[in-house]
Short mmCIF file of N, CA and C in Angstrom, two decimals:
data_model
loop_
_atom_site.label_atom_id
_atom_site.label_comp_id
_atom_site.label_asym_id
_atom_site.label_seq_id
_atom_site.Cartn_x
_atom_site.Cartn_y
_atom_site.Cartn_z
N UNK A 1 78.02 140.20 19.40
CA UNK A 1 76.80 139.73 18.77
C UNK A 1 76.43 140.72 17.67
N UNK A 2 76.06 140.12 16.58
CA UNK A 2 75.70 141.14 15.53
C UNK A 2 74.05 140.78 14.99
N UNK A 3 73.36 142.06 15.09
CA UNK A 3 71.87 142.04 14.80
C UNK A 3 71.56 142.51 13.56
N UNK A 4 70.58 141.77 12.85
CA UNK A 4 69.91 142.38 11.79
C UNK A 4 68.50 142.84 11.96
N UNK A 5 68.33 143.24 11.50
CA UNK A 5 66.57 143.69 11.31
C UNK A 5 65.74 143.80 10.22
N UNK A 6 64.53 143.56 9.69
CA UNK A 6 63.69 143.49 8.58
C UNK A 6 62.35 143.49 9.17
N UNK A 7 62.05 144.74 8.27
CA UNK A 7 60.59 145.31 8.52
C UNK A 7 59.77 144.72 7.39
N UNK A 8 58.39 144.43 7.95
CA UNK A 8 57.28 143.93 7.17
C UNK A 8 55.83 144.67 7.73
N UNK A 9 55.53 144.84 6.44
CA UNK A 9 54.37 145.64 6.57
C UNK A 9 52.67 145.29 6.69
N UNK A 10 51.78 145.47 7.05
CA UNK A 10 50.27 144.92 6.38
C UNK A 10 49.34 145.59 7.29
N UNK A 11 48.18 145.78 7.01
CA UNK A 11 47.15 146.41 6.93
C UNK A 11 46.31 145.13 7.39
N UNK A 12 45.53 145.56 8.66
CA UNK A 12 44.47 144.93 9.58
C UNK A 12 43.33 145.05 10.44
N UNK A 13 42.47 145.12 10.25
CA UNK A 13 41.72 145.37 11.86
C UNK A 13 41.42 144.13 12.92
N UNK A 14 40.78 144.97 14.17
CA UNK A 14 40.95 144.07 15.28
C UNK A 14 40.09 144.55 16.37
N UNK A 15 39.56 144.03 17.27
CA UNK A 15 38.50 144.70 18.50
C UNK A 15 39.47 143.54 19.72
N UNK A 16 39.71 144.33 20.45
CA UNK A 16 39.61 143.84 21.45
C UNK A 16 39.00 143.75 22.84
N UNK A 17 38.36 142.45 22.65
CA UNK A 17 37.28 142.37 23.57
C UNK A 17 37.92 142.12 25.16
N UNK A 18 36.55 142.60 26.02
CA UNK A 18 36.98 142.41 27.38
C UNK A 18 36.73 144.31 27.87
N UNK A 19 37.01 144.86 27.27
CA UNK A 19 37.35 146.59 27.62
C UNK A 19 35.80 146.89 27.83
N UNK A 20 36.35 148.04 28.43
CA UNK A 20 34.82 148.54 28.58
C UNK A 20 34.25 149.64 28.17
N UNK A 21 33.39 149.71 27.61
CA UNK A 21 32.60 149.88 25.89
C UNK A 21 32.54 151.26 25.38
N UNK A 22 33.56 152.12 26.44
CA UNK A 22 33.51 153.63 26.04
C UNK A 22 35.43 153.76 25.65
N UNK A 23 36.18 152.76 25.95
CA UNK A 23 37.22 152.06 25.40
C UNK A 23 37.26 152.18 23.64
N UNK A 24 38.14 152.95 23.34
CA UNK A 24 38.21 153.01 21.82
C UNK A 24 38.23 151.64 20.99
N UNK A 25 39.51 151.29 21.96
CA UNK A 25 39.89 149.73 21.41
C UNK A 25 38.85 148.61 21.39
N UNK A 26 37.77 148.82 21.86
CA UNK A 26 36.68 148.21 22.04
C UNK A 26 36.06 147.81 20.68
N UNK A 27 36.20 148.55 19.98
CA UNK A 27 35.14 149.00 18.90
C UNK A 27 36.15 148.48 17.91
N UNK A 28 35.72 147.90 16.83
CA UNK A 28 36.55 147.87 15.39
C UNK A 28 36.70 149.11 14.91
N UNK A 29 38.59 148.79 15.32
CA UNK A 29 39.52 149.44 14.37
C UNK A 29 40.23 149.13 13.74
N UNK A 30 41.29 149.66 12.84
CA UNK A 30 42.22 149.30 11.95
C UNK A 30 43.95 149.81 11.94
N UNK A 31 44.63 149.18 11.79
CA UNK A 31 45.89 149.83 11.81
C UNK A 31 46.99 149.10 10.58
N UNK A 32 47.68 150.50 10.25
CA UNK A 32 49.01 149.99 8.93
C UNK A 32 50.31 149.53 10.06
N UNK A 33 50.13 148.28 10.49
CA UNK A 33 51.44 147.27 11.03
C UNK A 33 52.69 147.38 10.88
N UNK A 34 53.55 147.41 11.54
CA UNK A 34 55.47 147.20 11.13
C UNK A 34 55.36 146.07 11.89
N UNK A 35 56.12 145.02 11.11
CA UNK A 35 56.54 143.50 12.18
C UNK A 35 57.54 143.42 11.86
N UNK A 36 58.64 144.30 13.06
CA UNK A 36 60.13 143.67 12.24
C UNK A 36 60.47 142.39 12.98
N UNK A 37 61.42 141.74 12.03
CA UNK A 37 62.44 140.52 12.91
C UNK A 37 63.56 140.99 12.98
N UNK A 38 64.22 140.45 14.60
CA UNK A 38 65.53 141.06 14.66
C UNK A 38 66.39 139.27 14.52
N UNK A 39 67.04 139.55 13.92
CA UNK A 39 68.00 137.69 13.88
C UNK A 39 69.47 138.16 14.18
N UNK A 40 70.11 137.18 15.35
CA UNK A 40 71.34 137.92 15.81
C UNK A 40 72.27 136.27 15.26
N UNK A 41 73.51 136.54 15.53
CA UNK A 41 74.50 135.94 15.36
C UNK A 41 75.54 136.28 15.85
N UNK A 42 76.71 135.44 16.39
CA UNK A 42 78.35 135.77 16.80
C UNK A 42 78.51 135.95 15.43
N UNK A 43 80.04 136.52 15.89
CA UNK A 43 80.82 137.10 14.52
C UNK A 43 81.23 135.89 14.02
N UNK A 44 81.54 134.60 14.81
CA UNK A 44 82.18 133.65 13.97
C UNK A 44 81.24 132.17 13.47
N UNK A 45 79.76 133.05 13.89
CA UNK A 45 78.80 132.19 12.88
C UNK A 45 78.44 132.57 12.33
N UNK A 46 78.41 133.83 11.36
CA UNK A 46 78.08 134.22 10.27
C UNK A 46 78.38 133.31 8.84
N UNK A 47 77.07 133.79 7.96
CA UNK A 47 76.49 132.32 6.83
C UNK A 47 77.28 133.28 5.42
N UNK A 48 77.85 132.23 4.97
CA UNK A 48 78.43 133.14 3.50
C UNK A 48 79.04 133.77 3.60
N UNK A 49 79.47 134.77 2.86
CA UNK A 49 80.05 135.94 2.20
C UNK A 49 80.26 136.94 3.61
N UNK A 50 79.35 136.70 4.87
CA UNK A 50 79.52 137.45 6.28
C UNK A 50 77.89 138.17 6.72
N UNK A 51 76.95 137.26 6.39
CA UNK A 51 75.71 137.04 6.88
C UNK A 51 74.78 136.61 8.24
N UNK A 52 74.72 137.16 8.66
CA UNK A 52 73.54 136.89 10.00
C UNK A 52 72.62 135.45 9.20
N UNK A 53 71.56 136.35 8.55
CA UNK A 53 71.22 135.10 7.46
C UNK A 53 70.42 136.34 6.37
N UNK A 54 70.53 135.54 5.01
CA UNK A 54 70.63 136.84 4.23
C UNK A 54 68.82 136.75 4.03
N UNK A 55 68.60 138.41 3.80
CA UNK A 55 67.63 138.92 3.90
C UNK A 55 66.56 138.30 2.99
N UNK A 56 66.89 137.99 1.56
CA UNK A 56 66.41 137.44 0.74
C UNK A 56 65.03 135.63 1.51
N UNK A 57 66.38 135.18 2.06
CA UNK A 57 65.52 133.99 2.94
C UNK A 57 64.19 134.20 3.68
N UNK A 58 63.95 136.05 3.93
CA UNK A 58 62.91 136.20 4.71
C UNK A 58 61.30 136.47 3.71
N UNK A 59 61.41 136.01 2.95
CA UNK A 59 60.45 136.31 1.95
C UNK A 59 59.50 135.11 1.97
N UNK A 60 59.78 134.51 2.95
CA UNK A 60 58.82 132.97 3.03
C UNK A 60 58.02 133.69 4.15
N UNK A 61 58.25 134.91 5.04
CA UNK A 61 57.88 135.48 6.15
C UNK A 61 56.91 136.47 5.32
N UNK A 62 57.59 137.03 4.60
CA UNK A 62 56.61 137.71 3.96
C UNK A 62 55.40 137.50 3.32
N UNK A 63 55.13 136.18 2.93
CA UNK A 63 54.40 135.40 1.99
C UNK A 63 53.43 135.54 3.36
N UNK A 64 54.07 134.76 3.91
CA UNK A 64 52.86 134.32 5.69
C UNK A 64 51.79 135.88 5.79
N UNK A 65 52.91 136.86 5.57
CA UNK A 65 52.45 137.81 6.47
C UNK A 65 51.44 138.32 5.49
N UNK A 66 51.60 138.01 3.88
CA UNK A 66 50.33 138.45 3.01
C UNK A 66 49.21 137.71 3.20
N UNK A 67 49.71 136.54 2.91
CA UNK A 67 48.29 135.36 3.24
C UNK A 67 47.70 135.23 4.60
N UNK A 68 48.37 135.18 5.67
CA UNK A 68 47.48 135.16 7.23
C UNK A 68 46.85 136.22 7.81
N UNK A 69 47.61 137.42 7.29
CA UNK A 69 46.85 138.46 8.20
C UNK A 69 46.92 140.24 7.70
N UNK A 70 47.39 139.82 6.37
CA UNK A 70 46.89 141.32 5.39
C UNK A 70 45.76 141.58 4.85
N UNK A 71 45.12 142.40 5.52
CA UNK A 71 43.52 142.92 4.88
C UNK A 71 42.64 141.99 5.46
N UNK A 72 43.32 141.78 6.57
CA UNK A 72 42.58 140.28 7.24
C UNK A 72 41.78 141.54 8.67
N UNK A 73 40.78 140.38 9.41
CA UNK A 73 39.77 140.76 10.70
C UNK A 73 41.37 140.17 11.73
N UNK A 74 42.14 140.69 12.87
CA UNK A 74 42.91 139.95 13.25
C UNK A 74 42.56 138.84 14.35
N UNK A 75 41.43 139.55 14.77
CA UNK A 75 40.33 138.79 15.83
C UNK A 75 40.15 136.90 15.13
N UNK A 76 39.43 137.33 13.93
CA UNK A 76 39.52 135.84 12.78
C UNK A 76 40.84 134.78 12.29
N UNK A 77 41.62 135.89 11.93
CA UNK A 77 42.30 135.64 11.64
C UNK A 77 43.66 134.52 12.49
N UNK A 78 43.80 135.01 13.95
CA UNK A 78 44.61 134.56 14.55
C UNK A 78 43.55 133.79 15.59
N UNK A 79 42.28 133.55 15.50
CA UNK A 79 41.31 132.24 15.95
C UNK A 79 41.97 131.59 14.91
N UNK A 80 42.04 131.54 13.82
CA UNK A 80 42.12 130.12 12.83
C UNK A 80 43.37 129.79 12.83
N UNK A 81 44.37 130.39 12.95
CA UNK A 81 45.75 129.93 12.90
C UNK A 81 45.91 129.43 14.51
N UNK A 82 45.32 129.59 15.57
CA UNK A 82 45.67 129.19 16.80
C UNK A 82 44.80 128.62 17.53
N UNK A 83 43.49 128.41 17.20
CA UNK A 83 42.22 127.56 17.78
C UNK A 83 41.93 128.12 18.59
N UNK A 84 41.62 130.06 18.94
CA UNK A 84 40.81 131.01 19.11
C UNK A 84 41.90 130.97 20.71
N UNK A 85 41.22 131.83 21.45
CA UNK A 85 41.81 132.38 23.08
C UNK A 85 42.80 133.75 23.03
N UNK A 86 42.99 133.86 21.97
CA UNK A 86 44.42 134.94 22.30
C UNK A 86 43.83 136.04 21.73
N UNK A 87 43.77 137.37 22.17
CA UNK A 87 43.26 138.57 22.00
C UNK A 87 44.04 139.23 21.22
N UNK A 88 44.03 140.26 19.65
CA UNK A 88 44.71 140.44 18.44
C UNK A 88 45.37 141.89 19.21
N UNK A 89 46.45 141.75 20.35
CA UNK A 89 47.10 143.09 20.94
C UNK A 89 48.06 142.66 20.48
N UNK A 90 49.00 144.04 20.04
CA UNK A 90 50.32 144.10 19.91
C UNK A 90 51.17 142.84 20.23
N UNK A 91 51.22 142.83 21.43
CA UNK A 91 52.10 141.79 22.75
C UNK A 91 51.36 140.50 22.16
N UNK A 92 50.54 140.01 21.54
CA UNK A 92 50.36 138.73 21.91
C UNK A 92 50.44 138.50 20.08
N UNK A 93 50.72 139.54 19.15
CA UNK A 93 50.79 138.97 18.20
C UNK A 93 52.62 139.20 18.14
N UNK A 94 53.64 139.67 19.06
CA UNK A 94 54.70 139.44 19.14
C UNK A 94 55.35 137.79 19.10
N UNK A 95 54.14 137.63 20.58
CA UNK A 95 55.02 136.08 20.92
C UNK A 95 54.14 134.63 19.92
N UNK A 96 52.96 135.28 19.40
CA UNK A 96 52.40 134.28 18.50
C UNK A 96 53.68 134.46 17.14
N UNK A 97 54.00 135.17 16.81
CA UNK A 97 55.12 135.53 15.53
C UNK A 97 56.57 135.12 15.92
N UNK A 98 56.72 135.15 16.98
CA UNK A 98 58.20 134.68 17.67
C UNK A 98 58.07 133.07 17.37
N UNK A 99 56.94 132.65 18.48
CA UNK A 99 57.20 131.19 18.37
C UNK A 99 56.27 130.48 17.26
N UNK A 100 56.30 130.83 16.40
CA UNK A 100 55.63 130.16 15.41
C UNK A 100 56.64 129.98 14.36
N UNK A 101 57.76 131.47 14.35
CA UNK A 101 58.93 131.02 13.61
C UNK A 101 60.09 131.43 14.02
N UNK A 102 60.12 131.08 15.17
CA UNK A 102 61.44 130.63 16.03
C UNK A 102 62.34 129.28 15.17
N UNK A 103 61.45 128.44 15.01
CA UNK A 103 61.87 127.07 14.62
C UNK A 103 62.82 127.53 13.00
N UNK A 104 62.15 127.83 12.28
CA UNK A 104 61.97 127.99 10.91
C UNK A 104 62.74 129.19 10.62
N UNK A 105 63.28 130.02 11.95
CA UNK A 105 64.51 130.94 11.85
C UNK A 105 65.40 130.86 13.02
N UNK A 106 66.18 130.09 13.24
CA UNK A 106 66.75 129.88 14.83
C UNK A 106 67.70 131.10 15.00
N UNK A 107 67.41 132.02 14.33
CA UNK A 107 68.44 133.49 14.29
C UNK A 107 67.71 134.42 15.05
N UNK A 108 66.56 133.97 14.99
CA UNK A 108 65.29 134.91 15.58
C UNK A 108 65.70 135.18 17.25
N UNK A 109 66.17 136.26 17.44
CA UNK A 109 65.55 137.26 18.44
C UNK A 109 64.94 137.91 19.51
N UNK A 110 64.05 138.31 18.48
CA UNK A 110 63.08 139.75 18.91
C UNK A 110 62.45 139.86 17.54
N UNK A 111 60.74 140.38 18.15
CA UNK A 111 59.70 140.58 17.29
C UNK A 111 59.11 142.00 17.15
N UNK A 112 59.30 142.84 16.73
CA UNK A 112 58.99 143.92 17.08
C UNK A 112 57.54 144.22 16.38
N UNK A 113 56.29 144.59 17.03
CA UNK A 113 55.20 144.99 16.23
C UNK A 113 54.50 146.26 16.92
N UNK A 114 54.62 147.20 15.42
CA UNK A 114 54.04 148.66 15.65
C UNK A 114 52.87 148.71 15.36
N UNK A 115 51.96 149.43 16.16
CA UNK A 115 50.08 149.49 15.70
C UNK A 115 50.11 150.99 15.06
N UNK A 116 51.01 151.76 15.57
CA UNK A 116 51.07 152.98 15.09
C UNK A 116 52.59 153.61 14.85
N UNK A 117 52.62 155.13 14.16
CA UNK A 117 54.30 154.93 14.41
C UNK A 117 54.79 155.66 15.92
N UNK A 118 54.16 155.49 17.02
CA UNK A 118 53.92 155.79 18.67
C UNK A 118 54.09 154.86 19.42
N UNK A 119 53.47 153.61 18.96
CA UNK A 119 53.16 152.53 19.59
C UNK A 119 53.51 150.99 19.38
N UNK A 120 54.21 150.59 19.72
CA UNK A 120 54.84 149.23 19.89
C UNK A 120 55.09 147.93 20.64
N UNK A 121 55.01 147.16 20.77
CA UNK A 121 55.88 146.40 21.83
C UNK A 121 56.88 145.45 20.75
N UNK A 122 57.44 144.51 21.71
CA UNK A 122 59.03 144.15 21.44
C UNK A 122 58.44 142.99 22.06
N UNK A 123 59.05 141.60 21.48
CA UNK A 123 59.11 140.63 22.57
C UNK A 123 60.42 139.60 22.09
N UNK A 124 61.25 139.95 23.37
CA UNK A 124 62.91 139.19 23.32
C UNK A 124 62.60 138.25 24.59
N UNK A 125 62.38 136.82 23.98
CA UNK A 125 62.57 136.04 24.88
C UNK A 125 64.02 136.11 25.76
N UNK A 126 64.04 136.06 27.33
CA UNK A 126 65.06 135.91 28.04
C UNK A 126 65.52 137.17 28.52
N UNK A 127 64.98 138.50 27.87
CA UNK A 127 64.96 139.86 28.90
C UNK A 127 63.71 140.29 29.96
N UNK A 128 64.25 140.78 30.68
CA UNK A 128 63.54 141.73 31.30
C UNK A 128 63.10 143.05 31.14
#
């Protein structure tokens, strides 16, 4: 299996509610984001010239990622794209980013999103 990866960047804040109120995360904060995509492929489905799928194609991802949620509230932001319930953590903006373009990249992976450069989660459908 051969993996690629592409990092995307943006700038956000977010509160997440529910904590209790001496909880940092409680309070609006802000963080500079990494959202990489990992897109895998066998060796003998590779696209073109010997492509996973070429990097260039991911710039429709990028577009998303300026317009939905750069310099955006993520709390707001991911109410309007999902008709509110899901809390703006790491982990849940993994699998909102997985399956939203799972379809629209069937190469897709794994979602990787950093809040800091410490802190991360990963979400690969089908591991443990």
């Amino acid at each position: 299996m051969l993996r690629i990866t592409k990092e995307f960047h943006f700038s956000a804040s977010h509160v997440i509610e529910g904590l209790p109120t001496w909880h940092p995360c409680a309070r609006m904060h802000g963080h500079n984001y990494v959202v990489a995509l990992e897109l895998s492929a066998r060796k003998e489905d590779l696209k073109g010239p010997g492509f996973v799928r070429d990097y260039r194609e991911l710039d429709a991802f990028k577009r998303w990622i300026d317009d939905t949620l750069d310099h955006r509230h993520l709390n707001e932001a991911m109410n309007e794209a999902m008709g509110g319930g899901s809390a703006p953590t790491a982990e849940n903006l993994c699998t909102w980013i997985f399956d939203l373009w799972k379809t629209r990249l069937p190469e897709l992976t794994a979602v990787r999103v950093d809040e800091t450069p410490k802190t991360s989660a990963v979400y690969r459908p089908g591991e443990r």
